[in-house]
Short mmCIF file of C-alpha atoms and ligand atoms in Angstrom, two decimals:
data_model
loop_
_atom_site.label_atom_id
_atom_site.label_comp_id
_atom_site.label_asym_id
_atom_site.label_seq_id
_atom_site.Cartn_x
_atom_site.Cartn_y
_atom_site.Cartn_z
CA MET Z 904 13.26 -58.34 -59.64
CA GLU Z 905 14.61 -61.84 -58.64
CA ASP Z 906 17.60 -60.21 -57.99
CA CYS Z 907 16.82 -56.39 -57.32
CA ILE Z 908 17.40 -54.92 -52.96
CA PHE Z 909 14.18 -53.25 -52.65
CA CYS Z 910 12.45 -55.45 -54.27
CA LYS Z 911 13.52 -58.17 -51.15
CA ILE Z 912 13.58 -55.62 -49.02
CA ALA Z 913 10.25 -54.45 -49.59
CA ASN Z 914 8.43 -57.44 -49.60
CA HIS Z 915 10.31 -58.73 -46.93
CA VAL Z 916 12.59 -61.21 -48.66
CA ILE Z 917 14.98 -59.59 -46.97
CA GLU Z 918 14.39 -57.74 -43.91
CA SER Z 919 15.08 -54.28 -41.84
CA ASN Z 920 14.72 -50.51 -40.60
CA TYR Z 921 10.84 -50.50 -40.99
CA VAL Z 922 9.01 -47.07 -40.64
CA TYR Z 923 6.08 -47.31 -42.44
CA GLU Z 924 4.44 -49.41 -44.98
CA ASP Z 925 0.27 -50.29 -46.54
CA ASP Z 926 -0.55 -52.54 -49.52
CA LEU Z 927 1.67 -50.96 -52.30
CA VAL Z 928 4.83 -49.51 -50.29
CA ALA Z 929 7.30 -50.28 -47.37
CA ALA Z 930 9.31 -47.09 -46.28
CA PHE Z 931 12.60 -47.95 -44.86
CA ARG Z 932 16.18 -46.24 -43.23
CA ASP Z 933 19.28 -45.74 -45.61
CA MET Z 934 21.58 -47.85 -43.99
CA ASN Z 935 24.47 -45.03 -45.20
CA PRO Z 936 21.60 -42.15 -43.78
CA GLN Z 937 22.71 -38.68 -44.46
CA ALA Z 938 21.02 -36.54 -41.83
CA PRO Z 939 18.89 -37.67 -38.13
CA THR Z 940 15.74 -38.90 -40.41
CA HIS Z 941 17.05 -40.70 -43.56
CA VAL Z 942 13.99 -42.93 -44.89
CA LEU Z 943 13.27 -44.94 -48.31
CA VAL Z 944 10.19 -44.40 -49.43
CA VAL Z 945 9.69 -47.81 -51.93
CA PRO Z 946 7.46 -49.41 -54.38
CA LYS Z 947 6.62 -53.13 -53.31
CA LYS Z 948 6.57 -53.65 -57.42
CA HIS Z 949 9.97 -52.95 -59.06
CA TYR Z 950 10.93 -49.61 -61.23
CA ALA Z 951 13.61 -48.94 -61.98
CA ASN Z 952 13.43 -44.63 -61.73
CA ILE Z 953 10.30 -42.25 -61.29
CA VAL Z 954 10.25 -42.68 -65.43
CA ASP Z 955 9.71 -46.27 -65.34
CA ASP Z 956 6.12 -45.59 -65.95
CA VAL Z 957 5.06 -45.22 -62.87
CA PRO Z 958 0.80 -45.90 -62.08
CA ALA Z 959 -0.50 -42.63 -60.48
CA GLU Z 960 -1.94 -44.34 -57.77
CA THR Z 961 1.46 -45.97 -56.77
CA LEU Z 962 3.00 -42.03 -56.53
CA ALA Z 963 0.00 -42.11 -54.42
CA ALA Z 964 0.52 -43.94 -52.34
CA MET Z 965 4.62 -43.52 -52.20
CA ALA Z 966 3.15 -39.58 -51.16
CA HIS Z 967 1.26 -41.20 -49.01
CA ALA Z 968 4.05 -42.17 -47.43
CA VAL Z 969 6.55 -40.25 -47.55
CA ASP Z 970 3.38 -37.26 -45.12
CA GLU Z 971 3.06 -41.26 -42.02
CA VAL Z 972 6.53 -40.89 -41.98
CA ALA Z 973 7.29 -37.49 -41.33
CA LYS Z 974 4.52 -37.66 -38.98
CA ALA Z 975 6.73 -40.63 -37.81
CA GLU Z 976 9.91 -39.06 -37.78
CA GLY Z 977 8.33 -36.08 -35.65
CA VAL Z 978 9.95 -33.48 -39.15
CA ARG Z 979 6.44 -32.98 -40.11
CA ASP Z 980 6.44 -29.40 -38.91
CA SER Z 981 9.82 -28.74 -38.99
CA GLY Z 982 10.62 -30.38 -42.42
CA PHE Z 983 12.21 -31.71 -44.46
CA ARG Z 984 13.46 -32.12 -48.26
CA VAL Z 985 12.23 -35.62 -51.56
CA ILE Z 986 15.12 -36.34 -53.13
CA ALA Z 987 14.09 -38.85 -56.10
CA ASN Z 988 17.91 -39.88 -57.83
CA THR Z 989 17.30 -40.84 -60.76
CA GLY Z 990 19.55 -42.01 -63.53
CA ASP Z 991 23.81 -41.87 -63.59
CA ASP Z 992 23.86 -38.16 -63.84
CA ALA Z 993 21.93 -38.82 -60.13
CA GLY Z 994 23.82 -40.74 -59.12
CA GLN Z 995 21.40 -43.23 -59.08
CA THR Z 996 23.00 -46.77 -57.11
CA VAL Z 997 20.00 -49.02 -56.74
CA HIS Z 998 18.11 -48.88 -59.64
CA HIS Z 999 14.22 -50.22 -58.22
CA LEU Z 1000 12.19 -45.67 -57.86
CA HIS Z 1001 12.82 -44.14 -54.09
CA TRP Z 1002 12.85 -41.69 -52.75
CA HIS Z 1003 15.09 -40.69 -49.65
CA VAL Z 1004 13.24 -37.97 -47.02
CA LEU Z 1005 16.10 -36.45 -44.73
CA GLY Z 1006 14.93 -33.68 -42.68
CA GLY Z 1007 15.68 -33.65 -39.03
CA THR Z 1008 18.70 -31.29 -38.75
CA SER Z 1009 18.61 -28.18 -40.95
CA LEU Z 1010 19.85 -29.20 -44.74
CA GLY Z 1011 21.24 -26.30 -45.70
CA GLU Z 1012 20.40 -24.01 -49.19
CA GLY Z 1013 23.08 -26.46 -51.21
CA LEU Z 1014 21.20 -27.81 -54.46
CA VAL Z 1015 17.81 -26.86 -53.78
P1 DGP Y 376 20.49 -43.52 -54.67
O1 DGP Y 376 20.60 -45.13 -55.79
O2 DGP Y 376 21.72 -43.10 -55.04
O3 DGP Y 376 19.34 -43.23 -54.86
O4 DGP Y 376 19.83 -43.37 -52.83
C1 DGP Y 376 20.77 -46.08 -52.80
C2 DGP Y 376 20.76 -45.39 -51.60
O5 DGP Y 376 20.41 -46.97 -50.94
C3 DGP Y 376 21.65 -45.32 -50.68
O6 DGP Y 376 21.39 -44.41 -50.08
C4 DGP Y 376 22.31 -46.54 -49.77
C5 DGP Y 376 21.34 -47.09 -49.66
N1 DGP Y 376 20.78 -48.91 -49.88
C6 DGP Y 376 21.67 -49.54 -50.45
N2 DGP Y 376 21.80 -50.91 -49.94
C7 DGP Y 376 21.19 -51.01 -49.02
C8 DGP Y 376 20.47 -51.13 -48.11
O7 DGP Y 376 20.56 -52.83 -48.89
N3 DGP Y 376 19.68 -51.26 -46.93
C9 DGP Y 376 19.54 -50.40 -47.36
N4 DGP Y 376 18.40 -49.52 -45.42
N5 DGP Y 376 19.39 -49.17 -47.54
C10 DGP Y 376 20.55 -49.36 -48.93
#
């Protein structure tokens, strides 16, 4: 999608701080980190959110990317959280599907 910031970052039209990448997915650091590890896993193709008929292959690639990010960031054993804000009530601000991968500290027990 032409005016989508995550389309541009995931496809290197705009460069970012990448942690992992493959044919379907890019993972890069959130510009406003909420934890020592805060990486966004994003499909290269545009989907508005998790309920936008996302192909199973893309979801599998995103799950694989989460694992790669967790390994690269050293949080795979200590634990981490994956969040997909979806729609207005969740406060989704970028309308391109993305999963936040948060870790590197104890995240507490609030909001799951
Ligand atoms: P949300 O839509 O609320 O799930 O969060 C969007 C996140 O995307 C927010 O934590 C900030 C981040 N973000 C927005 N624009 C950019 C950008 O241009 N670069 C990077 N690295 N992160 C961005």
